CSV table of C-alpha atoms in Angstrom, one decimal:
chain,number,residue,atom,x,y,z
A,1,UNK,CA,-105.6,-32.5,-223.1
A,2,UNK,CA,-105.8,-35.2,-224.5
A,3,UNK,CA,-103.2,-38.2,-226.0
A,4,UNK,CA,-103.4,-41.9,-227.6
A,5,UNK,CA,-100.6,-44.6,-226.5
A,6,UNK,CA,-100.5,-48.3,-226.5
A,7,UNK,CA,-101.4,-49.5,-222.8
A,8,UNK,CA,-98.3,-52.0,-222.6
A,9,UNK,CA,-95.6,-48.7,-223.1
A,10,UNK,CA,-98.0,-46.2,-220.9
A,11,UNK,CA,-97.5,-49.4,-218.7
A,12,UNK,CA,-94.3,-49.9,-218.9
A,13,UNK,CA,-93.4,-45.4,-218.2
A,14,UNK,CA,-96.2,-45.3,-215.2
A,15,UNK,CA,-94.5,-48.5,-213.6
A,16,UNK,CA,-90.9,-46.8,-213.6
A,17,UNK,CA,-92.1,-43.2,-213.1
A,18,UNK,CA,-94.3,-45.2,-210.2
A,19,UNK,CA,-90.9,-46.2,-208.2
A,20,UNK,CA,-90.3,-42.8,-207.0
A,21,UNK,CA,-92.9,-42.5,-204.9
A,22,UNK,CA,-93.5,-42.5,-201.5
A,23,UNK,CA,-95.8,-45.5,-199.8
A,24,UNK,CA,-97.4,-43.2,-197.5
A,25,UNK,CA,-97.0,-39.7,-197.5
A,26,UNK,CA,-99.0,-36.7,-195.5
A,27,UNK,CA,-98.6,-34.5,-198.6
A,28,UNK,CA,-101.7,-35.6,-201.0
A,29,UNK,CA,-99.5,-33.9,-204.4
A,30,UNK,CA,-96.8,-36.2,-203.3
A,31,UNK,CA,-98.1,-39.4,-204.0
A,32,UNK,CA,-99.2,-38.0,-207.7
A,33,UNK,CA,-97.4,-38.4,-210.8
A,34,UNK,CA,-97.7,-35.5,-213.5
A,35,UNK,CA,-98.5,-36.4,-216.8
A,36,UNK,CA,-97.7,-33.8,-220.0
A,37,UNK,CA,-98.2,-34.1,-223.0
A,38,UNK,CA,-96.4,-31.5,-225.7
A,39,UNK,CA,-95.9,-32.6,-229.5
A,40,UNK,CA,-96.1,-36.1,-229.8
A,41,UNK,CA,-94.8,-37.1,-226.7
A,42,UNK,CA,-95.8,-37.6,-223.1
A,43,UNK,CA,-93.7,-36.9,-220.0
A,44,UNK,CA,-94.3,-38.5,-217.1
A,45,UNK,CA,-92.6,-37.4,-213.5
A,46,UNK,CA,-92.8,-38.0,-209.9
A,47,UNK,CA,-91.0,-36.6,-207.2
A,48,UNK,CA,-90.5,-36.8,-203.1
A,49,UNK,CA,-88.1,-34.1,-202.6
A,50,UNK,CA,-85.4,-37.2,-201.5
A,51,UNK,CA,-86.2,-38.5,-205.5
A,52,UNK,CA,-87.7,-37.6,-208.2
A,53,UNK,CA,-87.8,-39.7,-212.1
A,54,UNK,CA,-88.6,-37.8,-215.3
A,55,UNK,CA,-89.5,-40.5,-218.7
A,56,UNK,CA,-90.7,-39.4,-221.9
A,57,UNK,CA,-92.3,-41.4,-224.4
A,58,UNK,CA,-94.0,-41.5,-227.5
A,59,UNK,CA,-97.5,-40.6,-227.8
A,60,UNK,CA,-100.0,-39.7,-230.0
A,61,UNK,CA,-100.9,-36.3,-229.0
A,62,UNK,CA,-104.2,-33.8,-229.2
A,63,UNK,CA,-104.3,-30.9,-226.9
A,64,UNK,CA,-101.1,-30.8,-224.8
A,65,UNK,CA,-101.1,-30.0,-221.4
A,66,UNK,CA,-100.7,-31.5,-217.7
A,67,UNK,CA,-102.5,-33.3,-215.0
A,68,UNK,CA,-101.6,-34.9,-212.0
A,69,UNK,CA,-103.4,-38.2,-210.6
A,70,UNK,CA,-102.6,-40.5,-208.0
A,71,UNK,CA,-99.3,-42.7,-208.8
A,72,UNK,CA,-100.4,-46.0,-207.4
A,73,UNK,CA,-103.9,-45.6,-208.9
A,74,UNK,CA,-102.7,-45.2,-212.3
A,75,UNK,CA,-100.9,-47.5,-211.9
A,76,UNK,CA,-103.4,-50.3,-210.9
A,77,UNK,CA,-105.6,-49.2,-213.3
A,78,UNK,CA,-103.0,-49.7,-216.3
A,79,UNK,CA,-101.5,-53.1,-215.1
A,80,UNK,CA,-105.6,-53.9,-215.6
A,81,UNK,CA,-106.8,-52.9,-218.8
A,82,UNK,CA,-106.6,-55.3,-221.6
A,83,UNK,CA,-103.9,-54.9,-224.7
A,84,UNK,CA,-105.2,-52.1,-226.7
A,85,UNK,CA,-104.6,-48.4,-227.7
A,86,UNK,CA,-105.9,-45.8,-224.8
A,87,UNK,CA,-107.3,-42.2,-225.4
A,88,UNK,CA,-107.2,-40.2,-222.1
A,89,UNK,CA,-108.2,-36.9,-221.9
A,90,UNK,CA,-109.6,-34.2,-219.3
A,91,UNK,CA,-112.7,-33.9,-219.1
A,92,UNK,CA,-113.9,-31.7,-216.9
A,93,UNK,CA,-111.5,-32.1,-213.9
A,94,UNK,CA,-111.3,-35.8,-214.2
A,95,UNK,CA,-108.8,-37.7,-216.3
A,96,UNK,CA,-109.5,-40.4,-218.3
A,97,UNK,CA,-108.4,-43.5,-219.6
A,98,UNK,CA,-110.4,-45.5,-222.9
A,99,UNK,CA,-109.3,-48.3,-224.6
A,100,UNK,CA,-110.6,-51.9,-225.1
A,101,UNK,CA,-114.2,-51.4,-224.5
A,102,UNK,CA,-112.6,-50.3,-220.9
A,103,UNK,CA,-113.5,-46.9,-219.1
A,104,UNK,CA,-111.7,-45.8,-215.5
A,105,UNK,CA,-112.0,-42.1,-214.7
A,106,UNK,CA,-109.3,-40.8,-211.9
A,107,UNK,CA,-109.8,-37.6,-209.8
A,108,UNK,CA,-106.9,-34.9,-210.4
A,109,UNK,CA,-105.1,-33.3,-207.4
A,110,UNK,CA,-104.3,-29.8,-207.9
A,111,UNK,CA,-100.8,-28.9,-210.5
A,112,UNK,CA,-99.8,-25.6,-208.5
A,113,UNK,CA,-99.9,-27.7,-205.6
A,114,UNK,CA,-96.9,-30.3,-207.3
A,115,UNK,CA,-93.1,-29.0,-205.8
A,116,UNK,CA,-90.6,-28.1,-208.7
A,117,UNK,CA,-89.1,-31.2,-209.8
A,118,UNK,CA,-84.7,-30.4,-209.1
A,119,UNK,CA,-82.6,-28.6,-211.9
A,120,UNK,CA,-80.8,-31.6,-213.2
A,121,UNK,CA,-77.8,-31.8,-211.8
A,122,UNK,CA,-73.8,-30.8,-214.8
A,123,UNK,CA,-73.5,-33.9,-216.4
A,124,UNK,CA,-70.4,-35.4,-215.6
A,125,UNK,CA,-69.6,-38.7,-217.7
A,126,UNK,CA,-71.0,-42.6,-218.3
A,127,UNK,CA,-70.9,-46.0,-217.5
A,128,UNK,CA,-72.7,-49.9,-219.1
A,129,UNK,CA,-75.8,-49.8,-217.6
A,130,UNK,CA,-76.1,-53.0,-217.0
A,131,UNK,CA,-72.4,-53.6,-215.6
A,132,UNK,CA,-73.5,-50.5,-213.2
A,133,UNK,CA,-76.8,-52.5,-212.5
A,134,UNK,CA,-74.0,-55.8,-211.5
A,135,UNK,CA,-71.7,-53.8,-209.5
A,136,UNK,CA,-75.0,-52.1,-207.5
A,137,UNK,CA,-76.0,-55.5,-206.8
A,138,UNK,CA,-72.9,-57.1,-205.6
A,139,UNK,CA,-72.0,-54.6,-203.3
A,140,UNK,CA,-76.1,-53.6,-201.9
A,141,UNK,CA,-75.3,-57.2,-200.1
A,142,UNK,CA,-73.6,-55.3,-197.5
A,143,UNK,CA,-75.4,-52.1,-196.8
A,144,UNK,CA,-76.9,-50.8,-193.6
A,145,UNK,CA,-80.6,-51.8,-193.2
A,146,UNK,CA,-81.4,-49.0,-189.6
A,147,UNK,CA,-81.9,-46.2,-191.1
A,148,UNK,CA,-80.8,-44.8,-187.8
A,149,UNK,CA,-77.3,-45.2,-189.1
A,150,UNK,CA,-78.5,-43.3,-192.6
A,151,UNK,CA,-74.4,-43.1,-193.8
A,152,UNK,CA,-74.3,-47.5,-193.3
A,153,UNK,CA,-77.8,-47.4,-195.5
A,154,UNK,CA,-76.1,-46.1,-198.7
A,155,UNK,CA,-74.0,-46.7,-201.5
A,156,UNK,CA,-70.5,-45.0,-201.0
A,157,UNK,CA,-69.8,-43.7,-204.9
A,158,UNK,CA,-66.4,-42.5,-205.7
A,159,UNK,CA,-64.6,-41.1,-209.3
A,160,UNK,CA,-61.6,-41.4,-209.6
A,161,UNK,CA,-60.1,-41.0,-213.2
A,162,UNK,CA,-61.8,-44.0,-215.2
A,163,UNK,CA,-62.2,-45.9,-212.6
A,164,UNK,CA,-65.8,-45.9,-210.8
A,165,UNK,CA,-66.1,-47.3,-207.4
A,166,UNK,CA,-68.8,-48.5,-205.7
A,167,UNK,CA,-68.8,-49.6,-201.4
A,168,UNK,CA,-71.3,-50.2,-198.9
A,169,UNK,CA,-70.9,-51.8,-194.8
A,170,UNK,CA,-72.9,-52.2,-192.3
A,171,UNK,CA,-70.2,-52.2,-190.2
A,172,UNK,CA,-69.8,-56.4,-189.6
A,173,UNK,CA,-69.1,-56.9,-193.8
A,174,UNK,CA,-67.8,-54.1,-196.6
A,175,UNK,CA,-67.9,-54.6,-199.7
A,176,UNK,CA,-66.3,-53.0,-203.0
A,177,UNK,CA,-66.6,-53.2,-206.9
A,178,UNK,CA,-64.8,-51.2,-209.2
A,179,UNK,CA,-65.9,-50.3,-212.7
A,180,UNK,CA,-64.8,-48.6,-215.8
A,181,UNK,CA,-66.4,-45.0,-216.4
A,182,UNK,CA,-65.6,-42.5,-218.8
A,183,UNK,CA,-65.3,-39.1,-218.0
A,184,UNK,CA,-66.5,-36.0,-220.0
A,185,UNK,CA,-63.1,-34.5,-219.1
A,186,UNK,CA,-59.9,-35.6,-218.4
A,187,UNK,CA,-57.9,-35.8,-215.8
A,188,UNK,CA,-61.1,-34.6,-214.0
A,189,UNK,CA,-61.1,-34.0,-209.5
A,190,UNK,CA,-62.4,-36.9,-207.8
A,191,UNK,CA,-66.0,-37.0,-205.7
A,192,UNK,CA,-67.1,-38.8,-203.3
A,193,UNK,CA,-70.1,-39.5,-202.4
A,194,UNK,CA,-73.3,-41.6,-200.9
A,195,UNK,CA,-76.4,-42.5,-202.1
A,196,UNK,CA,-79.5,-43.6,-200.4
A,197,UNK,CA,-78.6,-48.0,-201.2
A,198,UNK,CA,-82.2,-49.4,-201.4
A,199,UNK,CA,-83.0,-46.2,-204.4
A,200,UNK,CA,-80.0,-46.6,-206.3
A,201,UNK,CA,-80.3,-50.7,-206.2
A,202,UNK,CA,-83.9,-50.1,-208.0
A,203,UNK,CA,-83.4,-47.4,-209.5
A,204,UNK,CA,-80.0,-49.3,-211.7
A,205,UNK,CA,-82.3,-53.1,-212.1
A,206,UNK,CA,-84.8,-50.2,-214.0
A,207,UNK,CA,-82.2,-48.7,-216.5
A,208,UNK,CA,-80.2,-51.9,-216.6
A,209,UNK,CA,-81.0,-52.7,-220.3
A,210,UNK,CA,-80.6,-48.9,-221.2
A,211,UNK,CA,-77.1,-49.6,-222.7
A,212,UNK,CA,-75.3,-46.7,-221.6
A,213,UNK,CA,-76.4,-44.2,-218.1
A,214,UNK,CA,-75.5,-40.6,-217.9
A,215,UNK,CA,-74.2,-39.7,-214.6
A,216,UNK,CA,-74.2,-36.3,-213.8
A,217,UNK,CA,-73.5,-35.3,-210.0
A,218,UNK,CA,-74.5,-31.6,-208.0
A,219,UNK,CA,-71.7,-31.9,-205.0
A,220,UNK,CA,-68.9,-30.2,-203.7
A,221,UNK,CA,-65.9,-32.8,-205.9
A,222,UNK,CA,-63.3,-34.2,-203.1
A,223,UNK,CA,-63.9,-36.5,-200.4
A,224,UNK,CA,-65.6,-34.5,-198.5
A,225,UNK,CA,-68.7,-36.6,-198.4
A,226,UNK,CA,-71.6,-34.0,-197.8
A,227,UNK,CA,-74.7,-34.3,-197.9
A,228,UNK,CA,-75.9,-31.1,-200.2
A,229,UNK,CA,-76.4,-31.7,-203.2
A,230,UNK,CA,-77.5,-34.6,-206.0
A,231,UNK,CA,-76.3,-37.0,-208.3
A,232,UNK,CA,-78.6,-37.9,-211.9
A,233,UNK,CA,-78.5,-41.1,-213.8
A,234,UNK,CA,-79.8,-40.8,-217.1
A,235,UNK,CA,-80.8,-43.3,-219.8
A,236,UNK,CA,-83.3,-43.8,-222.4
A,237,UNK,CA,-84.9,-41.2,-222.5
A,238,UNK,CA,-85.5,-42.1,-218.4
A,239,UNK,CA,-84.1,-39.7,-215.4
A,240,UNK,CA,-84.0,-39.7,-212.2
A,241,UNK,CA,-82.4,-38.0,-209.2
A,242,UNK,CA,-81.6,-38.8,-206.0
A,243,UNK,CA,-80.9,-35.7,-202.5
A,244,UNK,CA,-77.2,-37.4,-201.3
A,245,UNK,CA,-76.9,-38.7,-197.7
A,246,UNK,CA,-74.3,-37.0,-195.2
A,247,UNK,CA,-71.4,-38.8,-194.5
A,248,UNK,CA,-68.8,-40.9,-195.8
A,249,UNK,CA,-67.7,-44.7,-195.0
A,250,UNK,CA,-64.7,-45.5,-193.3
A,251,UNK,CA,-62.2,-46.5,-195.2
A,252,UNK,CA,-61.5,-49.5,-196.5
A,253,UNK,CA,-57.8,-50.1,-198.3
A,254,UNK,CA,-56.5,-50.6,-194.7
A,255,UNK,CA,-59.1,-52.6,-193.8
A,256,UNK,CA,-58.7,-55.0,-196.7
A,257,UNK,CA,-54.8,-55.1,-196.4
A,258,UNK,CA,-53.8,-58.3,-194.6
A,259,UNK,CA,-50.5,-58.7,-192.8
A,260,UNK,CA,-49.6,-62.1,-194.8
A,261,UNK,CA,-52.6,-64.3,-195.3
A,262,UNK,CA,-53.4,-67.8,-195.6
A,263,UNK,CA,-55.6,-68.3,-198.4
A,264,UNK,CA,-57.4,-71.2,-200.1
A,265,UNK,CA,-59.4,-71.1,-202.5
A,266,UNK,CA,-62.7,-73.5,-203.9
A,267,UNK,CA,-65.2,-73.4,-206.1
A,268,UNK,CA,-67.5,-70.7,-205.7
A,269,UNK,CA,-71.5,-72.3,-206.3
A,270,UNK,CA,-70.7,-76.5,-205.0
A,271,UNK,CA,-69.7,-74.1,-201.5
A,272,UNK,CA,-72.3,-71.8,-201.5
A,273,UNK,CA,-74.8,-75.1,-202.0
A,274,UNK,CA,-72.6,-77.0,-199.4
A,275,UNK,CA,-73.4,-73.4,-196.6
A,276,UNK,CA,-77.4,-74.1,-197.8
A,277,UNK,CA,-77.3,-77.3,-197.0
A,278,UNK,CA,-75.2,-77.6,-193.6
A,279,UNK,CA,-76.8,-74.0,-192.3
A,280,UNK,CA,-80.2,-76.2,-192.1
A,281,UNK,CA,-79.5,-77.5,-189.1
A,282,UNK,CA,-78.0,-73.8,-187.5
A,283,UNK,CA,-80.2,-72.3,-185.2
A,284,UNK,CA,-80.3,-69.2,-186.3
A,285,UNK,CA,-77.0,-66.1,-185.9
A,286,UNK,CA,-75.2,-69.9,-185.2
A,287,UNK,CA,-72.2,-69.5,-187.4
A,288,UNK,CA,-70.8,-72.6,-189.9
A,289,UNK,CA,-67.9,-73.7,-189.7
A,290,UNK,CA,-65.6,-73.5,-192.6
A,291,UNK,CA,-62.4,-76.3,-191.6
A,292,UNK,CA,-59.5,-75.8,-194.2
A,293,UNK,CA,-57.3,-78.4,-194.4
A,294,UNK,CA,-53.7,-78.6,-196.1
A,295,UNK,CA,-54.9,-82.4,-197.3
A,296,UNK,CA,-56.6,-80.4,-199.6
A,297,UNK,CA,-60.2,-80.1,-198.5
A,298,UNK,CA,-62.8,-77.9,-196.3
A,299,UNK,CA,-65.0,-79.0,-193.8
A,300,UNK,CA,-68.0,-77.4,-193.6
A,301,UNK,CA,-70.0,-77.6,-190.8
A,302,UNK,CA,-72.9,-76.6,-189.1
A,303,UNK,CA,-75.3,-77.2,-185.4
A,304,UNK,CA,-74.3,-78.4,-182.5
A,305,UNK,CA,-74.7,-81.6,-180.2
A,306,UNK,CA,-77.1,-84.4,-182.0
A,307,UNK,CA,-78.6,-81.7,-184.4
A,308,UNK,CA,-75.5,-81.7,-186.8
A,309,UNK,CA,-74.5,-81.5,-190.2
A,310,UNK,CA,-70.9,-81.4,-192.6
A,311,UNK,CA,-70.0,-81.4,-195.8
A,312,UNK,CA,-66.3,-82.1,-197.8
A,313,UNK,CA,-64.6,-80.3,-200.7
A,314,UNK,CA,-62.0,-80.1,-202.3
A,315,UNK,CA,-60.5,-77.1,-201.9
A,316,UNK,CA,-56.7,-75.4,-202.0
A,317,UNK,CA,-55.1,-73.8,-199.1
A,318,UNK,CA,-51.4,-72.4,-199.0
A,319,UNK,CA,-49.9,-70.3,-196.6
A,320,UNK,CA,-50.7,-72.7,-193.4
A,321,UNK,CA,-51.2,-76.6,-192.2
A,322,UNK,CA,-54.7,-75.6,-191.4
A,323,UNK,CA,-57.0,-73.1,-190.2
A,324,UNK,CA,-60.9,-73.1,-189.0
A,325,UNK,CA,-63.0,-70.3,-189.6
A,326,UNK,CA,-67.0,-69.5,-189.5
A,327,UNK,CA,-69.3,-67.5,-190.5
A,328,UNK,CA,-72.6,-66.0,-190.4
A,329,UNK,CA,-74.2,-68.4,-192.7
A,330,UNK,CA,-77.0,-65.5,-194.3
A,331,UNK,CA,-73.5,-63.3,-194.9
A,332,UNK,CA,-71.3,-65.8,-196.1
A,333,UNK,CA,-73.8,-66.2,-198.7
A,334,UNK,CA,-74.5,-62.9,-199.7
A,335,UNK,CA,-70.5,-62.1,-200.0
A,336,UNK,CA,-70.1,-65.6,-202.4
A,337,UNK,CA,-73.5,-64.8,-203.5
A,338,UNK,CA,-72.6,-61.6,-204.7
A,339,UNK,CA,-69.6,-62.8,-206.6
A,340,UNK,CA,-69.9,-64.1,-210.3
A,341,UNK,CA,-66.4,-66.2,-211.1
A,342,UNK,CA,-66.3,-69.9,-211.4
A,343,UNK,CA,-64.1,-69.9,-207.6
A,344,UNK,CA,-64.3,-67.9,-204.7
A,345,UNK,CA,-60.1,-67.1,-203.2
A,346,UNK,CA,-60.5,-66.4,-199.4
A,347,UNK,CA,-57.9,-64.7,-197.5
A,348,UNK,CA,-57.9,-65.7,-194.1
A,349,UNK,CA,-56.2,-64.4,-190.3
A,350,UNK,CA,-58.1,-66.7,-188.1
A,351,UNK,CA,-60.3,-67.3,-186.1
A,352,UNK,CA,-62.7,-63.8,-185.2
A,353,UNK,CA,-60.7,-62.0,-187.5
A,354,UNK,CA,-60.8,-60.0,-191.0
A,355,UNK,CA,-61.4,-62.3,-193.7
A,356,UNK,CA,-61.3,-61.0,-197.8
A,357,UNK,CA,-63.0,-62.6,-200.1
A,358,UNK,CA,-63.1,-62.2,-203.8
A,359,UNK,CA,-63.1,-63.8,-207.2
A,360,UNK,CA,-60.7,-66.5,-208.1
A,361,UNK,CA,-60.3,-67.5,-212.4
A,362,UNK,CA,-61.7,-71.3,-213.0
A,363,UNK,CA,-58.0,-73.0,-214.0
A,364,UNK,CA,-54.0,-71.3,-212.4
A,365,UNK,CA,-52.9,-69.4,-214.8
A,366,UNK,CA,-56.4,-67.9,-216.1
A,367,UNK,CA,-56.5,-64.2,-216.9
A,368,UNK,CA,-59.3,-62.8,-214.0
A,369,UNK,CA,-61.5,-59.5,-216.0
A,370,UNK,CA,-62.8,-56.8,-214.8
A,371,UNK,CA,-66.0,-58.6,-213.3
A,372,UNK,CA,-63.7,-60.0,-210.8
A,373,UNK,CA,-63.0,-56.3,-209.1
A,374,UNK,CA,-64.6,-57.3,-206.7
A,375,UNK,CA,-63.7,-58.5,-203.2
A,376,UNK,CA,-65.9,-59.0,-199.7
A,377,UNK,CA,-64.6,-57.9,-196.6
A,378,UNK,CA,-66.2,-60.3,-193.6
A,379,UNK,CA,-65.7,-60.9,-190.1
A,380,UNK,CA,-65.5,-63.9,-189.0
A,381,UNK,CA,-67.3,-65.4,-185.4
A,382,UNK,CA,-64.7,-66.1,-182.9
A,383,UNK,CA,-65.7,-70.2,-182.0
A,384,UNK,CA,-66.6,-70.6,-178.5
A,385,UNK,CA,-63.8,-73.4,-177.1
């Protein structure tokens, strides 16, 4: 086996494929990257039974063949190699990498012990890669971090007609984002699955510049929420599969339906900056209080006794004379930064109750865009008297 390739091309491919490798594994071969050389191409594959990655790049090939090497070791080597054309080959039982006057030798792992990569799931449709990456980033901030509750660490994906809806919740907040997608068949049956959140966030970032992502799904259609099956994303000669999680998130339609809320609209970036400032004096887990006033302002306050901070901002309030609510500052900042519009719209029920944040256009009467189809539900904190 032998091939020639530019250092940058190899480093990028190795870095992408190595993203699927486990940090630690009791099975040594699962820490390996499988390199397959064919006519004019090099394919790199990684697999840990939960996720797989496969990418192909052009290469000057000599003898075809396969080799399995430690992926993170190969990645470290690629980082320190100079910009040069590399010659990679098998020399006995050792894999060698040479270029720019430097050479490395790597021990190999037994290819026969490497598990077979999962079959490619049936194609369902396609979505804009950049829009998908943005949507995943918007909802992933609300995904849980507790691995003891796997479904709450996931991102729920629903395909319904020409709409894709992503949702995540850790029980204290709930983010939902809808974006257009292109199903391969007219009037397809809806499908709803839960995908590991951290892996989906990493994947979407790595494929954000792919142009178009093809989505494949091997799972029961409908709302069953079964973890049996795989989802695949493919673009720019790169493909990854993720094993689905069992269960499904609570329904959000009733949670998001607020009866006769007060509505407040203010500048999103200015509010986020103010939250960062006043939260400096807040104790851990202490809330930031937002006092919405009928005089067209909102007063932000944090801290107690002598250690306090406050800032007032312009804000339009309708549906109430005055209303004060409090939020966990980290959760509020996550919600504000996940939005992409100049202003933020609060739908408020009162202290200790649900609050729905969504994007608002720059000026009254402006037309909302598809990027505004993001909503973030927060529980306000019931303050002590």
